[in-house]
GROMACS .gro file of C-alpha atoms in nm:
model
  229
    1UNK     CA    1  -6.385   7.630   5.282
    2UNK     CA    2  -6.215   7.584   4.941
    3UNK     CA    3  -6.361   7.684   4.673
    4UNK     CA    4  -6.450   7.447   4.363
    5UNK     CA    5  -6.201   7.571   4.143
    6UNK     CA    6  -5.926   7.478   4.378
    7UNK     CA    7  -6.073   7.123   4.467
    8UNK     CA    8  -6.111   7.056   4.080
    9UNK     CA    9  -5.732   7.178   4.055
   10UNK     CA   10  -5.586   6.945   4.371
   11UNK     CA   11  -5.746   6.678   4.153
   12UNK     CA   12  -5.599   6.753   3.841
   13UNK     CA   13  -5.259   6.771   4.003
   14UNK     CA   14  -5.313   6.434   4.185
   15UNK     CA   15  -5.403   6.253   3.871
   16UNK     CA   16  -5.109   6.379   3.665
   17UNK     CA   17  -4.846   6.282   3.933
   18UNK     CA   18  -4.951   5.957   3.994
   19UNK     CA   19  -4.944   5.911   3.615
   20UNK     CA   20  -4.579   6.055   3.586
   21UNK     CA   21  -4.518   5.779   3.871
   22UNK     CA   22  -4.651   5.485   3.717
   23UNK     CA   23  -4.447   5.559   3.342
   24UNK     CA   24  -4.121   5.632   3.580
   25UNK     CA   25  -4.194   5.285   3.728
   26UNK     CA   26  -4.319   4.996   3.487
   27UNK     CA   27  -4.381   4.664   3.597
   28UNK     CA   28  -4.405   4.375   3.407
   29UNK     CA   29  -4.509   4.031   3.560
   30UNK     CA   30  -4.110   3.916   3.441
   31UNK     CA   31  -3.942   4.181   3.584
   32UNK     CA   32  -4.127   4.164   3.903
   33UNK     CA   33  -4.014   3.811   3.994
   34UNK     CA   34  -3.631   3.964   3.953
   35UNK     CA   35  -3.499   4.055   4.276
   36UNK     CA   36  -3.288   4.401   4.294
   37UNK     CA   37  -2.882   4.306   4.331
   38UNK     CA   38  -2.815   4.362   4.713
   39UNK     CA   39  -2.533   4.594   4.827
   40UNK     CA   40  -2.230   4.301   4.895
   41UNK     CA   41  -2.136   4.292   5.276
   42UNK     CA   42  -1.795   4.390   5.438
   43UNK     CA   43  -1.705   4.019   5.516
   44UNK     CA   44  -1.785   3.914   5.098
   45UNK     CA   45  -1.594   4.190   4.985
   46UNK     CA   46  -1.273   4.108   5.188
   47UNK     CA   47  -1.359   3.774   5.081
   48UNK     CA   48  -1.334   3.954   4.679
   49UNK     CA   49  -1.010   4.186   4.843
   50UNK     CA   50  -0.842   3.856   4.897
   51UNK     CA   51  -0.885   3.705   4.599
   52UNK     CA   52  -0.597   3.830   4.305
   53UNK     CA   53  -0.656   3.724   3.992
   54UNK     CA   54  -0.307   3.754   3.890
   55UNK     CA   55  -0.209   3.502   4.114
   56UNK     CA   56  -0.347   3.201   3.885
   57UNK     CA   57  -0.108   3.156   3.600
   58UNK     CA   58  -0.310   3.006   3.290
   59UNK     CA   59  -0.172   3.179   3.035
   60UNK     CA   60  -0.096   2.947   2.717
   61UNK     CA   61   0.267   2.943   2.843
   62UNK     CA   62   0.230   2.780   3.184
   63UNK     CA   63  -0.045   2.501   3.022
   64UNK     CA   64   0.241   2.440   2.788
   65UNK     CA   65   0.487   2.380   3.025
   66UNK     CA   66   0.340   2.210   3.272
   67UNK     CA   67   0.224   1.951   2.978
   68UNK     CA   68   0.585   1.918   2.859
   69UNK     CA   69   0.698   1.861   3.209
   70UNK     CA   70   0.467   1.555   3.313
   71UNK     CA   71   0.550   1.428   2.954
   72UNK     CA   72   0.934   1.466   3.033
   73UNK     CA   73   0.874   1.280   3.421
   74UNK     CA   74   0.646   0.970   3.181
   75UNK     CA   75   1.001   0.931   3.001
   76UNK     CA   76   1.231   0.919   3.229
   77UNK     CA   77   1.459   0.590   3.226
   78UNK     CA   78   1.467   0.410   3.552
   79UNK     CA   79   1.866   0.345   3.560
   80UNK     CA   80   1.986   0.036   3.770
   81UNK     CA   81   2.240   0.021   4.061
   82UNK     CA   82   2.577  -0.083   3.997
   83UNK     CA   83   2.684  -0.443   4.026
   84UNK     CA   84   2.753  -0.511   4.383
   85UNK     CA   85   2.933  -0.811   4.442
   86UNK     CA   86   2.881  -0.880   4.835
   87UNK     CA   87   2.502  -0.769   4.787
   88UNK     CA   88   2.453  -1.067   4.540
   89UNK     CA   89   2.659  -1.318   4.734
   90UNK     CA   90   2.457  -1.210   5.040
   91UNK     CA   91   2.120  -1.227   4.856
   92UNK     CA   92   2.239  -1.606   4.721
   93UNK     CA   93   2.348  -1.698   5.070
   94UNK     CA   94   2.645  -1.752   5.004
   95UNK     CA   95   2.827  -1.410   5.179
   96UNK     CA   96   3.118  -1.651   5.348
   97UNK     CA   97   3.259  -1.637   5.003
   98UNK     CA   98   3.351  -1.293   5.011
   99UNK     CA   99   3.657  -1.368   5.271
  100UNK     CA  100   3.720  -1.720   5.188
  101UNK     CA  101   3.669  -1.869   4.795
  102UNK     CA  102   3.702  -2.240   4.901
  103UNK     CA  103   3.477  -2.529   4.738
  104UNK     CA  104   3.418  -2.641   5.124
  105UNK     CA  105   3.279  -2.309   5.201
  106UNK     CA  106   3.035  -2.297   4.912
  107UNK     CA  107   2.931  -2.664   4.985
  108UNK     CA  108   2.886  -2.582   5.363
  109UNK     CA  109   2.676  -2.290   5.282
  110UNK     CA  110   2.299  -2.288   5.397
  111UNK     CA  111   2.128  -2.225   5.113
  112UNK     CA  112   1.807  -2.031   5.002
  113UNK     CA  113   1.466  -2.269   5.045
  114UNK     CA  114   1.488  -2.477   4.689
  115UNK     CA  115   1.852  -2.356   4.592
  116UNK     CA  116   2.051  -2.673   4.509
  117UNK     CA  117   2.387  -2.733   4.400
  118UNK     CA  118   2.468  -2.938   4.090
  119UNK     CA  119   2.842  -3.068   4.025
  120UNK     CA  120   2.885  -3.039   3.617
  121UNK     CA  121   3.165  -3.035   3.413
  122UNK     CA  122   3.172  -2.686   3.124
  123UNK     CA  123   3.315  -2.778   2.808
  124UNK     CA  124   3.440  -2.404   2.670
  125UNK     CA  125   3.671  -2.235   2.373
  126UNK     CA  126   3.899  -2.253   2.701
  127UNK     CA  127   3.898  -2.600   2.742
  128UNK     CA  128   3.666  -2.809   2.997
  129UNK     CA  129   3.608  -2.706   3.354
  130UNK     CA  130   3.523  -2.881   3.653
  131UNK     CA  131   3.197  -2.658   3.813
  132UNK     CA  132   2.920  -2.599   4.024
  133UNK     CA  133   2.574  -2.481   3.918
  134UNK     CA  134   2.327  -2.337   4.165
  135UNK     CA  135   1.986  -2.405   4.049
  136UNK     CA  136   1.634  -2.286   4.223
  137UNK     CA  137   1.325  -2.461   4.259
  138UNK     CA  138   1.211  -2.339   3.882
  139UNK     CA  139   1.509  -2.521   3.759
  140UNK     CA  140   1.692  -2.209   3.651
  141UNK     CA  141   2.039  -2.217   3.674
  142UNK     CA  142   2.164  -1.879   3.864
  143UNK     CA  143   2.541  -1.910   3.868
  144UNK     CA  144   2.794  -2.112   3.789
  145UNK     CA  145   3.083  -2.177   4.024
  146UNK     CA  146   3.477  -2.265   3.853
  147UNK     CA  147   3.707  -2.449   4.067
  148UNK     CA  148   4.047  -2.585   4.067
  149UNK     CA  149   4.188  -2.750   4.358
  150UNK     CA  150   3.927  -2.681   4.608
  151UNK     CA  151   3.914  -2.314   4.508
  152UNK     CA  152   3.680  -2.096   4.309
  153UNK     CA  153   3.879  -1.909   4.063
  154UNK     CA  154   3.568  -1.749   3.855
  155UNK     CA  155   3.187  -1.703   3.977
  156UNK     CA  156   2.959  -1.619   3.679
  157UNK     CA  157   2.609  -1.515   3.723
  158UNK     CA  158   2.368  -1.646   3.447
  159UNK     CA  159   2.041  -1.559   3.516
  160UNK     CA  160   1.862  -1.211   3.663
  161UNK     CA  161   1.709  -1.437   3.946
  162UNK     CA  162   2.032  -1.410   4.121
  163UNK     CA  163   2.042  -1.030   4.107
  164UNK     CA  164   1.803  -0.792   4.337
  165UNK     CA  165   1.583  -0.635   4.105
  166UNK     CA  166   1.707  -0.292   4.121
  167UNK     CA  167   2.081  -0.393   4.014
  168UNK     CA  168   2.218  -0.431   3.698
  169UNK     CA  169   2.180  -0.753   3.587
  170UNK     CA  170   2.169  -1.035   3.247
  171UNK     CA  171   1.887  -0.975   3.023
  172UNK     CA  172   1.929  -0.589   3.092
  173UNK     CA  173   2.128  -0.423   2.784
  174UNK     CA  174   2.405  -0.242   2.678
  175UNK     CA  175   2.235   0.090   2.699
  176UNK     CA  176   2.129   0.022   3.046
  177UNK     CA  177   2.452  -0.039   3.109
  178UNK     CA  178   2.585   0.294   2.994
  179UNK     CA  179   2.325   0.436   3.182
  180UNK     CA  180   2.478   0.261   3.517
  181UNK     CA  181   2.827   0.373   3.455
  182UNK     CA  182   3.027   0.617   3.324
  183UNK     CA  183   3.169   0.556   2.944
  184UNK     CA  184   3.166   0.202   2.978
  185UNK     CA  185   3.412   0.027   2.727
  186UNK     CA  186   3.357  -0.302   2.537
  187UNK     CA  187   3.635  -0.525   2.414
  188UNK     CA  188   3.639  -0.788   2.148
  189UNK     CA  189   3.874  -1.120   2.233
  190UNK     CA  190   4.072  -1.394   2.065
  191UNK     CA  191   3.909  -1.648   2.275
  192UNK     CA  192   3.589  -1.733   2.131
  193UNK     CA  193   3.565  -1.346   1.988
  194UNK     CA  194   3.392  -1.264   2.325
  195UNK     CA  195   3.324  -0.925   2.437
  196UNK     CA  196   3.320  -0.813   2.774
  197UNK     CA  197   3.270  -0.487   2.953
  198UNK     CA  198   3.493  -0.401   3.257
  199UNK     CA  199   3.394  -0.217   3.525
  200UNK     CA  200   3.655  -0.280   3.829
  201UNK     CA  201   3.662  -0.664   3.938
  202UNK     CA  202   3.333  -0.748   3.751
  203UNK     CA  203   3.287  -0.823   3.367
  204UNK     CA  204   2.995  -0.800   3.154
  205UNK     CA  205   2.984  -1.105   2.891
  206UNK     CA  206   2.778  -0.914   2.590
  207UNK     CA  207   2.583  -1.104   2.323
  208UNK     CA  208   2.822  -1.038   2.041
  209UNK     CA  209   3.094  -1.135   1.879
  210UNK     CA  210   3.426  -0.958   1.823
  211UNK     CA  211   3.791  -1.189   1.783
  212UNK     CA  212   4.032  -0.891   1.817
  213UNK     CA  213   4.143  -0.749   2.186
  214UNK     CA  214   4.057  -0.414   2.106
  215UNK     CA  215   3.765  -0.171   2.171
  216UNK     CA  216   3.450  -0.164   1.999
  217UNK     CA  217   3.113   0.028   1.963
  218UNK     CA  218   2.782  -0.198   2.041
  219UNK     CA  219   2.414  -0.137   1.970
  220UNK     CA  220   2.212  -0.024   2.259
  221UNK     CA  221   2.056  -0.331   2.219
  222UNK     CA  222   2.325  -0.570   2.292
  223UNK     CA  223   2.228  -0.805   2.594
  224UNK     CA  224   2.429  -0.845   2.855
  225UNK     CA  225   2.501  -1.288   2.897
  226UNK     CA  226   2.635  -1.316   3.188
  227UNK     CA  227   2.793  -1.114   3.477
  228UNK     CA  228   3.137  -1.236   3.622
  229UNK     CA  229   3.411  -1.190   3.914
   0.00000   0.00000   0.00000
């Protein structure tokens, strides 16, 4: 049987433990509604393995860039297709002129649903011609045909309608032009101080004036009149 002095001592040494337990441990009603962090598991930490940060690039530098790169692809020029002569004839039509430049070809031709032909007569610096106007159904006048004994010696196109959209066309201007070919040149004339562009067998009648046959510099803006071959 124990005596009392141990029993009082076993309860003396109870008390203070549980004491030294309950300061080690305090609980507040806050901190008891936090749940302890759990250990992660093997398949989120392969999950974190996988992951490298220095794989994602957002330093200043790369913001910068990429910013000055969709800027550059906003400004880029759209630059048109060269003149092509059967392409146009084709798209009028009127392709049979390509082998044989006769008035009864053209006037034979089956044309485009509200293309017409008008017979006119062109009073010029060059003296007065003897043509044919192709019109469409909005009454704009897409080319004009020159003749001379039942042959076409010059077609001119006037207006962008007879051009696909993507080519190089009147209306469009001088610094599209440049943009379509290499170092084009422009020439002044004595007739009429017209200046034309020359790229192969088709010229490029530019909105200016210049009365000597020589070359000339033009503003980017210059218009392009008329296209003809």
């Amino acid at each position: 049987m124990f005596s009392r002095f141990t029993i009082i001592s076993l309860i003396i040494i109870s008390f203070t433990v549980g004491c030294k337990n309950i300061e080690s441990t305090p609980q507040t009603e806050e901190s008891a509604d936090i749940a302890e962090p759990t250990q992660p598991t093997s398949q989120s930490q392969a999950l974190k393995d996988d992951i490298n940060v220095e794989d994602v690039d957002v330093s200043q530098n790369s913001i910068e860039n990429d910013i000055e790169y969709y800027e550059d692809e906003e400004n880029l020029e759209f630059v048109y297709e060269e003149f092509d002569i059967s392409r146009v004839l084709n798209r009028l039509q009127l392709g049979e002129l390509m082998e044989n430049r006769s008035l009864e070809v053209l006037l034979a031709a089956q044309l485009r649903e509200g293309d017409q032909l008008v017979e006119d007569v062109l009073e010029t610096g060059d003296g007065t011609f003897d043509i044919y106007k192709l019109v469409d159904s909005f009454d704009n006048e897409l080319a004009y045909f020159y003749y001379e004994s039942d042959v076409i010696g010059t077609i001119e196109i006037i207006h962008s309608g007879g051009v696909p959209d993507a080519m190089i066309r009147p209306g469009l201007t001088y610094e599209e032009l440049r943009n379509t070919y290499d170092n084009p040149i422009a020439y002044g004339s004595a007739i009429e101080a017209r200046v034309f562009v020359h790229e192969g067998d088709v010229g490029f009648r530019m909105d200016t004036s210049y009365g000597i046959a020589e070359p000339i510099d033009l503003e980017d803006d210059t218009e392009i009149l008329y296209i003809q071959f």
